Amino acid sequence: SFDWNDGLFDVTWSENNENMLITCSGDGSLQIWDMAKTKGPLQVYKEHTLEAYSVDWTQTRGEQLVVSGSWDQTAKLWDPAVGKSLCTFKGHEAVIYSTIWSPHIPGCFASASGDQTLRIWDVKTPGVKLVIPAHQAEVLSCDWCKYDENLLVTGAVDCSLKGWDLRNVRQPVFVLLGHTYAIRRVKFSPFHASILASCSYDFTVRFWDFSKPNPLLETVEHHTEFTCGLDLSLHNRGQV
Protein backbone atom coordinates (compact mmCIF):
# COMPACT_ATOMS: atom_id res chain seq x y z
CA SER A 1 0.00 0.00 0.00
CA PHE A 2 1.09 3.57 -0.68
CA ASP A 3 0.45 6.65 1.45
CA TRP A 4 -0.08 10.20 0.28
CA ASN A 5 -0.85 13.21 2.46
CA ASP A 6 -4.17 14.04 0.80
CA GLY A 7 -7.27 12.22 -0.43
CA LEU A 8 -6.80 10.11 -3.58
CA PHE A 9 -9.66 10.43 -6.06
CA ASP A 10 -8.66 8.19 -8.98
CA VAL A 11 -6.06 5.67 -10.12
CA THR A 12 -4.96 4.27 -13.48
CA TRP A 13 -2.64 1.37 -14.33
CA SER A 14 0.25 1.87 -16.70
CA GLU A 15 -0.37 0.24 -20.06
CA ASN A 16 3.35 -0.53 -20.59
CA ASN A 17 4.62 -1.48 -17.13
CA GLU A 18 2.61 -3.86 -14.97
CA ASN A 19 4.19 -2.50 -11.76
CA MET A 20 3.40 1.14 -12.39
CA LEU A 21 0.30 3.17 -11.59
CA ILE A 22 -0.69 6.81 -11.29
CA THR A 23 -2.96 8.36 -8.68
CA CYS A 24 -4.40 11.87 -8.45
CA SER A 25 -5.24 13.73 -5.29
CA GLY A 26 -6.97 16.53 -3.45
CA ASP A 27 -3.87 18.72 -3.45
CA GLY A 28 -3.99 18.90 -7.27
CA SER A 29 -1.03 16.58 -7.80
CA LEU A 30 -0.50 13.32 -9.68
CA GLN A 31 1.76 10.62 -8.23
CA ILE A 32 3.56 7.85 -10.14
CA TRP A 33 4.08 4.69 -8.05
CA ASP A 34 6.12 1.57 -8.74
CA MET A 35 5.11 -1.60 -6.90
CA ALA A 36 8.73 -2.77 -7.06
CA LYS A 37 9.85 0.38 -5.18
CA THR A 38 7.51 0.95 -2.26
CA LYS A 39 9.41 3.82 -0.59
CA GLY A 40 7.41 6.66 -2.15
CA PRO A 41 6.26 8.03 -5.49
CA LEU A 42 8.74 7.90 -8.36
CA GLN A 43 7.48 11.28 -9.46
CA VAL A 44 4.95 13.91 -8.42
CA TYR A 45 3.34 16.31 -10.89
CA LYS A 46 1.95 19.40 -9.21
CA GLU A 47 0.31 21.69 -11.76
CA HIS A 48 -3.43 21.60 -11.17
CA THR A 49 -4.49 24.42 -8.84
CA LEU A 50 -7.45 22.52 -7.31
CA GLU A 51 -8.34 18.86 -6.70
CA ALA A 52 -7.15 16.47 -9.41
CA TYR A 53 -10.22 14.26 -9.71
CA SER A 54 -9.62 12.01 -12.71
CA VAL A 55 -6.64 10.26 -14.31
CA ASP A 56 -6.47 7.81 -17.25
CA TRP A 57 -3.68 6.12 -19.26
CA THR A 58 -4.02 5.78 -23.06
CA GLN A 59 -5.04 2.38 -24.34
CA THR A 60 -4.31 2.80 -28.04
CA ARG A 61 -1.09 1.18 -29.27
CA GLY A 62 2.09 3.17 -29.54
CA GLU A 63 1.08 6.01 -27.22
CA GLN A 64 2.10 6.38 -23.60
CA LEU A 65 0.06 9.37 -22.54
CA VAL A 66 -1.88 10.22 -19.41
CA VAL A 67 -4.79 12.66 -19.11
CA SER A 68 -5.93 14.26 -15.86
CA GLY A 69 -9.05 16.29 -15.08
CA SER A 70 -9.39 18.76 -12.24
CA TRP A 71 -11.76 20.93 -10.27
CA ASP A 72 -9.73 23.84 -11.70
CA GLN A 73 -11.80 23.29 -14.91
CA THR A 74 -8.78 22.10 -16.94
CA ALA A 75 -7.58 18.80 -18.32
CA LYS A 76 -3.86 18.19 -18.70
CA LEU A 77 -1.88 15.86 -20.95
CA TRP A 78 1.21 14.10 -19.56
CA ASP A 79 3.97 11.86 -20.85
CA PRO A 80 5.15 9.92 -17.76
CA ALA A 81 8.75 10.21 -19.03
CA VAL A 82 8.55 14.02 -19.03
CA GLY A 83 8.57 16.07 -15.83
CA LYS A 84 5.84 18.55 -16.78
CA SER A 85 2.54 18.56 -18.64
CA LEU A 86 2.65 18.60 -22.44
CA CYS A 87 -0.57 20.57 -22.86
CA THR A 88 -3.51 22.09 -20.94
CA PHE A 89 -7.08 21.89 -22.26
CA LYS A 90 -9.42 24.73 -21.32
CA GLY A 91 -13.09 25.17 -22.14
CA HIS A 92 -15.15 23.60 -19.38
CA GLU A 93 -16.99 26.15 -17.25
CA ALA A 94 -17.12 24.04 -14.09
CA VAL A 95 -15.41 21.16 -12.30
CA ILE A 96 -14.17 18.28 -14.50
CA TYR A 97 -15.21 14.98 -12.93
CA SER A 98 -14.08 12.46 -15.54
CA THR A 99 -11.48 12.22 -18.32
CA ILE A 100 -11.42 9.01 -20.38
CA TRP A 101 -9.32 8.08 -23.42
CA SER A 102 -10.95 6.64 -26.50
CA PRO A 103 -10.00 2.97 -26.84
CA HIS A 104 -10.13 3.38 -30.65
CA ILE A 105 -9.00 6.83 -31.76
CA PRO A 106 -5.38 7.74 -30.91
CA GLY A 107 -5.00 11.03 -29.07
CA CYS A 108 -8.73 11.45 -28.43
CA PHE A 109 -10.33 11.73 -24.98
CA ALA A 110 -13.69 12.66 -23.49
CA SER A 111 -14.41 14.76 -20.40
CA ALA A 112 -17.52 15.11 -18.23
CA SER A 113 -18.17 18.19 -16.15
CA GLY A 114 -20.33 20.04 -13.68
CA ASP A 115 -21.12 22.45 -16.55
CA GLN A 116 -23.59 19.77 -17.78
CA THR A 117 -21.54 18.94 -20.89
CA LEU A 118 -19.63 16.03 -22.36
CA ARG A 119 -16.67 17.25 -24.42
CA ILE A 120 -14.45 15.47 -26.95
CA TRP A 121 -10.82 16.58 -27.36
CA ASP A 122 -7.95 15.79 -29.72
CA VAL A 123 -4.42 16.16 -28.31
CA LYS A 124 -3.17 17.43 -31.67
CA THR A 125 -5.41 20.53 -31.46
CA PRO A 126 -5.67 22.75 -28.36
CA GLY A 127 -9.39 23.60 -28.66
CA VAL A 128 -12.36 21.39 -27.93
CA LYS A 129 -13.48 19.21 -30.83
CA LEU A 130 -17.11 18.70 -29.81
CA VAL A 131 -19.36 19.99 -27.01
CA ILE A 132 -22.43 17.89 -26.14
CA PRO A 133 -25.00 19.41 -23.75
CA ALA A 134 -25.58 15.97 -22.27
CA HIS A 135 -27.79 16.57 -19.22
CA GLN A 136 -29.54 19.38 -17.39
CA ALA A 137 -27.46 18.48 -14.35
CA GLU A 138 -23.83 17.91 -13.42
CA VAL A 139 -22.26 15.08 -15.45
CA LEU A 140 -20.16 12.95 -13.09
CA SER A 141 -18.99 10.14 -15.36
CA CYS A 142 -18.53 9.07 -18.98
CA ASP A 143 -17.14 6.07 -20.84
CA TRP A 144 -16.49 4.93 -24.41
CA CYS A 145 -18.05 1.83 -25.94
CA LYS A 146 -15.37 -0.78 -26.58
CA TYR A 147 -17.04 -1.89 -29.84
CA ASP A 148 -18.18 1.36 -31.47
CA GLU A 149 -15.77 4.30 -31.70
CA ASN A 150 -18.64 6.80 -32.03
CA LEU A 151 -20.61 5.73 -28.94
CA LEU A 152 -20.21 7.13 -25.42
CA VAL A 153 -22.31 7.00 -22.27
CA THR A 154 -22.75 9.69 -19.61
CA GLY A 155 -24.04 9.43 -16.05
CA ALA A 156 -25.32 12.44 -14.15
CA VAL A 157 -26.83 13.95 -11.02
CA ASP A 158 -30.26 13.70 -12.72
CA CYS A 159 -30.10 9.89 -12.10
CA SER A 160 -30.02 9.10 -15.82
CA LEU A 161 -27.56 7.41 -18.15
CA LYS A 162 -27.49 8.64 -21.75
CA GLY A 163 -25.84 7.22 -24.85
CA TRP A 164 -24.33 9.57 -27.44
CA ASP A 165 -23.42 8.91 -31.06
CA LEU A 166 -20.71 11.40 -32.05
CA ARG A 167 -22.02 11.54 -35.63
CA ASN A 168 -25.33 13.03 -34.45
CA VAL A 169 -25.45 14.49 -30.95
CA ARG A 170 -28.80 16.28 -31.18
CA GLN A 171 -30.55 13.44 -29.36
CA PRO A 172 -29.22 10.63 -27.14
CA VAL A 173 -29.38 7.18 -28.73
CA PHE A 174 -30.59 5.73 -25.44
CA VAL A 175 -31.69 6.92 -21.99
CA LEU A 176 -31.54 4.54 -19.01
CA LEU A 177 -33.62 5.35 -15.94
CA GLY A 178 -33.80 3.54 -12.60
CA HIS A 179 -31.22 5.01 -10.24
CA THR A 180 -32.75 7.18 -7.53
CA TYR A 181 -29.71 9.36 -6.75
CA ALA A 182 -26.75 10.75 -8.69
CA ILE A 183 -24.81 8.28 -10.86
CA ARG A 184 -21.18 8.40 -9.86
CA ARG A 185 -19.50 6.03 -12.34
CA VAL A 186 -20.47 4.25 -15.55
CA LYS A 187 -18.46 1.68 -17.51
CA PHE A 188 -19.08 -0.22 -20.73
CA SER A 189 -18.47 -3.97 -20.75
CA PRO A 190 -15.22 -5.09 -22.40
CA PHE A 191 -17.02 -8.22 -23.65
CA HIS A 192 -20.47 -7.09 -24.81
CA ALA A 193 -21.16 -4.18 -27.14
CA SER A 194 -24.44 -3.14 -25.49
CA ILE A 195 -23.89 -3.95 -21.79
CA LEU A 196 -22.82 -1.39 -19.21
CA ALA A 197 -22.59 -1.06 -15.45
CA SER A 198 -23.30 1.97 -13.26
CA CYS A 199 -23.06 2.81 -9.58
CA SER A 200 -24.75 5.54 -7.63
CA TYR A 201 -25.25 7.47 -4.43
CA ASP A 202 -28.42 5.31 -4.09
CA PHE A 203 -26.02 2.55 -2.81
CA THR A 204 -26.73 0.29 -5.83
CA VAL A 205 -24.79 -1.11 -8.76
CA ARG A 206 -26.90 -1.68 -11.86
CA PHE A 207 -26.25 -3.64 -15.04
CA TRP A 208 -27.92 -2.60 -18.29
CA ASP A 209 -28.28 -3.83 -21.86
CA PHE A 210 -29.37 -0.81 -23.90
CA SER A 211 -30.29 -3.00 -26.91
CA LYS A 212 -33.17 -4.61 -24.98
CA PRO A 213 -36.70 -3.20 -24.55
CA ASN A 214 -36.31 -3.66 -20.77
CA PRO A 215 -32.67 -2.60 -20.43
CA LEU A 216 -32.18 -3.05 -16.66
CA LEU A 217 -30.61 -6.51 -16.26
CA GLU A 218 -29.85 -6.48 -12.55
CA THR A 219 -29.74 -4.25 -9.48
CA VAL A 220 -27.14 -5.19 -6.86
CA GLU A 221 -27.72 -3.84 -3.35
CA HIS A 222 -24.68 -5.09 -1.45
CA HIS A 223 -23.34 -1.70 -0.37
CA THR A 224 -24.53 0.23 2.67
CA GLU A 225 -23.01 3.57 1.61
CA PHE A 226 -22.49 5.70 -1.49
CA THR A 227 -21.11 3.57 -4.34
CA CYS A 228 -18.42 5.78 -5.86
CA GLY A 229 -16.49 3.63 -8.33
CA LEU A 230 -16.50 0.42 -10.31
CA ASP A 231 -14.66 -1.29 -13.13
CA LEU A 232 -15.10 -4.46 -15.16
CA SER A 233 -12.36 -7.06 -15.38
CA LEU A 234 -10.68 -7.39 -18.78
CA HIS A 235 -9.73 -10.98 -17.95
CA ASN A 236 -12.77 -12.48 -16.28
CA ARG A 237 -16.10 -11.89 -18.02
CA GLY A 238 -18.14 -12.17 -14.85
CA GLN A 239 -16.06 -10.03 -12.55
CA VAL A 240 -16.73 -6.43 -11.51
Tab-separated table of C-alpha atoms in Angstrom:
chain	number	residue	atom	x	y	z
A	1	SER	CA	0.000	0.000	0.000
A	2	PHE	CA	1.088	3.567	-0.676
A	3	ASP	CA	0.450	6.651	1.448
A	4	TRP	CA	-0.084	10.198	0.282
A	5	ASN	CA	-0.853	13.209	2.465
A	6	ASP	CA	-4.173	14.037	0.799
A	7	GLY	CA	-7.267	12.219	-0.428
A	8	LEU	CA	-6.796	10.110	-3.578
A	9	PHE	CA	-9.657	10.426	-6.061
A	10	ASP	CA	-8.661	8.189	-8.978
A	11	VAL	CA	-6.055	5.669	-10.121
A	12	THR	CA	-4.958	4.266	-13.476
A	13	TRP	CA	-2.640	1.366	-14.332
A	14	SER	CA	0.248	1.872	-16.698
A	15	GLU	CA	-0.373	0.243	-20.060
A	16	ASN	CA	3.351	-0.530	-20.592
A	17	ASN	CA	4.621	-1.477	-17.126
A	18	GLU	CA	2.609	-3.864	-14.966
A	19	ASN	CA	4.191	-2.504	-11.763
A	20	MET	CA	3.397	1.139	-12.394
A	21	LEU	CA	0.298	3.172	-11.592
A	22	ILE	CA	-0.695	6.815	-11.291
A	23	THR	CA	-2.961	8.364	-8.684
A	24	CYS	CA	-4.399	11.867	-8.445
A	25	SER	CA	-5.240	13.728	-5.287
A	26	GLY	CA	-6.973	16.533	-3.452
A	27	ASP	CA	-3.869	18.724	-3.452
A	28	GLY	CA	-3.985	18.905	-7.271
A	29	SER	CA	-1.029	16.581	-7.796
A	30	LEU	CA	-0.498	13.319	-9.677
A	31	GLN	CA	1.756	10.615	-8.234
A	32	ILE	CA	3.559	7.847	-10.135
A	33	TRP	CA	4.075	4.689	-8.045
A	34	ASP	CA	6.124	1.574	-8.736
A	35	MET	CA	5.109	-1.599	-6.905
A	36	ALA	CA	8.731	-2.770	-7.059
A	37	LYS	CA	9.852	0.379	-5.183
A	38	THR	CA	7.513	0.949	-2.259
A	39	LYS	CA	9.405	3.823	-0.591
A	40	GLY	CA	7.414	6.662	-2.149
A	41	PRO	CA	6.258	8.029	-5.485
A	42	LEU	CA	8.744	7.902	-8.364
A	43	GLN	CA	7.478	11.282	-9.460
A	44	VAL	CA	4.946	13.908	-8.415
A	45	TYR	CA	3.343	16.311	-10.891
A	46	LYS	CA	1.946	19.403	-9.207
A	47	GLU	CA	0.311	21.691	-11.764
A	48	HIS	CA	-3.433	21.602	-11.173
A	49	THR	CA	-4.493	24.418	-8.838
A	50	LEU	CA	-7.450	22.521	-7.309
A	51	GLU	CA	-8.343	18.863	-6.701
A	52	ALA	CA	-7.152	16.465	-9.405
A	53	TYR	CA	-10.220	14.261	-9.707
A	54	SER	CA	-9.615	12.005	-12.710
A	55	VAL	CA	-6.636	10.264	-14.314
A	56	ASP	CA	-6.468	7.811	-17.248
A	57	TRP	CA	-3.678	6.125	-19.258
A	58	THR	CA	-4.019	5.783	-23.059
A	59	GLN	CA	-5.037	2.375	-24.342
A	60	THR	CA	-4.311	2.797	-28.044
A	61	ARG	CA	-1.092	1.179	-29.269
A	62	GLY	CA	2.085	3.172	-29.538
A	63	GLU	CA	1.080	6.014	-27.224
A	64	GLN	CA	2.102	6.376	-23.596
A	65	LEU	CA	0.064	9.375	-22.540
A	66	VAL	CA	-1.881	10.224	-19.406
A	67	VAL	CA	-4.789	12.662	-19.113
A	68	SER	CA	-5.930	14.264	-15.860
A	69	GLY	CA	-9.045	16.290	-15.077
A	70	SER	CA	-9.393	18.763	-12.239
A	71	TRP	CA	-11.763	20.931	-10.273
A	72	ASP	CA	-9.727	23.845	-11.697
A	73	GLN	CA	-11.795	23.292	-14.907
A	74	THR	CA	-8.781	22.103	-16.943
A	75	ALA	CA	-7.581	18.797	-18.324
A	76	LYS	CA	-3.855	18.186	-18.697
A	77	LEU	CA	-1.876	15.859	-20.950
A	78	TRP	CA	1.206	14.100	-19.562
A	79	ASP	CA	3.969	11.862	-20.846
A	80	PRO	CA	5.154	9.922	-17.762
A	81	ALA	CA	8.751	10.207	-19.033
A	82	VAL	CA	8.549	14.023	-19.025
A	83	GLY	CA	8.568	16.073	-15.834
A	84	LYS	CA	5.844	18.552	-16.781
A	85	SER	CA	2.538	18.558	-18.636
A	86	LEU	CA	2.646	18.600	-22.443
A	87	CYS	CA	-0.570	20.571	-22.858
A	88	THR	CA	-3.513	22.085	-20.936
A	89	PHE	CA	-7.076	21.885	-22.261
A	90	LYS	CA	-9.417	24.729	-21.323
A	91	GLY	CA	-13.086	25.167	-22.145
A	92	HIS	CA	-15.150	23.599	-19.380
A	93	GLU	CA	-16.989	26.150	-17.252
A	94	ALA	CA	-17.119	24.043	-14.089
A	95	VAL	CA	-15.414	21.155	-12.301
A	96	ILE	CA	-14.166	18.280	-14.499
A	97	TYR	CA	-15.210	14.979	-12.930
A	98	SER	CA	-14.079	12.464	-15.538
A	99	THR	CA	-11.478	12.221	-18.320
A	100	ILE	CA	-11.415	9.013	-20.383
A	101	TRP	CA	-9.317	8.076	-23.421
A	102	SER	CA	-10.948	6.643	-26.503
A	103	PRO	CA	-9.998	2.968	-26.843
A	104	HIS	CA	-10.130	3.380	-30.649
A	105	ILE	CA	-8.999	6.828	-31.759
A	106	PRO	CA	-5.375	7.735	-30.914
A	107	GLY	CA	-5.000	11.029	-29.071
A	108	CYS	CA	-8.727	11.451	-28.428
A	109	PHE	CA	-10.327	11.725	-24.981
A	110	ALA	CA	-13.691	12.661	-23.485
A	111	SER	CA	-14.406	14.759	-20.399
A	112	ALA	CA	-17.516	15.111	-18.232
A	113	SER	CA	-18.166	18.190	-16.151
A	114	GLY	CA	-20.326	20.037	-13.682
A	115	ASP	CA	-21.118	22.448	-16.547
A	116	GLN	CA	-23.590	19.766	-17.777
A	117	THR	CA	-21.538	18.941	-20.893
A	118	LEU	CA	-19.627	16.030	-22.357
A	119	ARG	CA	-16.670	17.246	-24.423
A	120	ILE	CA	-14.453	15.475	-26.949
A	121	TRP	CA	-10.823	16.578	-27.356
A	122	ASP	CA	-7.953	15.791	-29.718
A	123	VAL	CA	-4.425	16.158	-28.308
A	124	LYS	CA	-3.175	17.434	-31.671
A	125	THR	CA	-5.407	20.528	-31.463
A	126	PRO	CA	-5.665	22.745	-28.362
A	127	GLY	CA	-9.387	23.597	-28.661
A	128	VAL	CA	-12.365	21.395	-27.927
A	129	LYS	CA	-13.483	19.214	-30.835
A	130	LEU	CA	-17.106	18.699	-29.808
A	131	VAL	CA	-19.365	19.994	-27.013
A	132	ILE	CA	-22.426	17.889	-26.141
A	133	PRO	CA	-25.000	19.414	-23.752
A	134	ALA	CA	-25.575	15.971	-22.271
A	135	HIS	CA	-27.785	16.575	-19.220
A	136	GLN	CA	-29.544	19.378	-17.394
A	137	ALA	CA	-27.457	18.479	-14.351
A	138	GLU	CA	-23.830	17.909	-13.423
A	139	VAL	CA	-22.262	15.080	-15.453
A	140	LEU	CA	-20.157	12.948	-13.091
A	141	SER	CA	-18.985	10.141	-15.365
A	142	CYS	CA	-18.528	9.071	-18.977
A	143	ASP	CA	-17.137	6.072	-20.841
A	144	TRP	CA	-16.493	4.929	-24.406
A	145	CYS	CA	-18.051	1.832	-25.937
A	146	LYS	CA	-15.370	-0.779	-26.583
A	147	TYR	CA	-17.038	-1.891	-29.842
A	148	ASP	CA	-18.177	1.361	-31.467
A	149	GLU	CA	-15.768	4.296	-31.701
A	150	ASN	CA	-18.641	6.796	-32.032
A	151	LEU	CA	-20.609	5.726	-28.944
A	152	LEU	CA	-20.214	7.131	-25.422
A	153	VAL	CA	-22.309	6.999	-22.271
A	154	THR	CA	-22.750	9.694	-19.614
A	155	GLY	CA	-24.043	9.426	-16.046
A	156	ALA	CA	-25.323	12.444	-14.152
A	157	VAL	CA	-26.826	13.947	-11.016
A	158	ASP	CA	-30.264	13.704	-12.717
A	159	CYS	CA	-30.096	9.887	-12.099
A	160	SER	CA	-30.019	9.098	-15.823
A	161	LEU	CA	-27.560	7.410	-18.145
A	162	LYS	CA	-27.494	8.641	-21.747
A	163	GLY	CA	-25.841	7.216	-24.846
A	164	TRP	CA	-24.332	9.571	-27.435
A	165	ASP	CA	-23.417	8.912	-31.064
A	166	LEU	CA	-20.708	11.400	-32.048
A	167	ARG	CA	-22.017	11.544	-35.633
A	168	ASN	CA	-25.325	13.032	-34.451
A	169	VAL	CA	-25.446	14.487	-30.949
A	170	ARG	CA	-28.803	16.276	-31.180
A	171	GLN	CA	-30.552	13.438	-29.357
A	172	PRO	CA	-29.219	10.635	-27.141
A	173	VAL	CA	-29.375	7.179	-28.725
A	174	PHE	CA	-30.592	5.726	-25.435
A	175	VAL	CA	-31.689	6.920	-21.986
A	176	LEU	CA	-31.538	4.540	-19.011
A	177	LEU	CA	-33.620	5.351	-15.938
A	178	GLY	CA	-33.797	3.542	-12.600
A	179	HIS	CA	-31.219	5.005	-10.245
A	180	THR	CA	-32.752	7.184	-7.528
A	181	TYR	CA	-29.710	9.362	-6.753
A	182	ALA	CA	-26.751	10.754	-8.690
A	183	ILE	CA	-24.815	8.275	-10.863
A	184	ARG	CA	-21.182	8.404	-9.864
A	185	ARG	CA	-19.501	6.030	-12.337
A	186	VAL	CA	-20.471	4.247	-15.546
A	187	LYS	CA	-18.459	1.676	-17.506
A	188	PHE	CA	-19.083	-0.217	-20.732
A	189	SER	CA	-18.465	-3.965	-20.752
A	190	PRO	CA	-15.216	-5.088	-22.404
A	191	PHE	CA	-17.016	-8.223	-23.651
A	192	HIS	CA	-20.474	-7.094	-24.808
A	193	ALA	CA	-21.164	-4.176	-27.140
A	194	SER	CA	-24.439	-3.140	-25.487
A	195	ILE	CA	-23.886	-3.950	-21.794
A	196	LEU	CA	-22.819	-1.395	-19.211
A	197	ALA	CA	-22.591	-1.057	-15.449
A	198	SER	CA	-23.296	1.966	-13.257
A	199	CYS	CA	-23.061	2.813	-9.584
A	200	SER	CA	-24.755	5.537	-7.631
A	201	TYR	CA	-25.253	7.468	-4.425
A	202	ASP	CA	-28.417	5.315	-4.090
A	203	PHE	CA	-26.021	2.548	-2.810
A	204	THR	CA	-26.727	0.293	-5.832
A	205	VAL	CA	-24.790	-1.106	-8.760
A	206	ARG	CA	-26.898	-1.681	-11.865
A	207	PHE	CA	-26.247	-3.639	-15.041
A	208	TRP	CA	-27.922	-2.602	-18.287
A	209	ASP	CA	-28.279	-3.829	-21.858
A	210	PHE	CA	-29.373	-0.807	-23.898
A	211	SER	CA	-30.287	-3.002	-26.906
A	212	LYS	CA	-33.173	-4.606	-24.977
A	213	PRO	CA	-36.704	-3.200	-24.547
A	214	ASN	CA	-36.311	-3.658	-20.773
A	215	PRO	CA	-32.673	-2.600	-20.430
A	216	LEU	CA	-32.182	-3.048	-16.663
A	217	LEU	CA	-30.615	-6.507	-16.258
A	218	GLU	CA	-29.850	-6.478	-12.546
A	219	THR	CA	-29.737	-4.246	-9.476
A	220	VAL	CA	-27.143	-5.186	-6.861
A	221	GLU	CA	-27.720	-3.840	-3.349
A	222	HIS	CA	-24.679	-5.091	-1.447
A	223	HIS	CA	-23.343	-1.697	-0.372
A	224	THR	CA	-24.528	0.230	2.673
A	225	GLU	CA	-23.007	3.568	1.612
A	226	PHE	CA	-22.493	5.698	-1.494
A	227	THR	CA	-21.107	3.573	-4.341
A	228	CYS	CA	-18.417	5.777	-5.860
A	229	GLY	CA	-16.489	3.632	-8.327
A	230	LEU	CA	-16.499	0.416	-10.307
A	231	ASP	CA	-14.657	-1.291	-13.128
A	232	LEU	CA	-15.105	-4.464	-15.164
A	233	SER	CA	-12.361	-7.060	-15.383
A	234	LEU	CA	-10.682	-7.387	-18.780
A	235	HIS	CA	-9.726	-10.979	-17.948
A	236	ASN	CA	-12.766	-12.484	-16.276
A	237	ARG	CA	-16.100	-11.886	-18.018
A	238	GLY	CA	-18.139	-12.173	-14.852
A	239	GLN	CA	-16.056	-10.028	-12.548
A	240	VAL	CA	-16.731	-6.432	-11.514
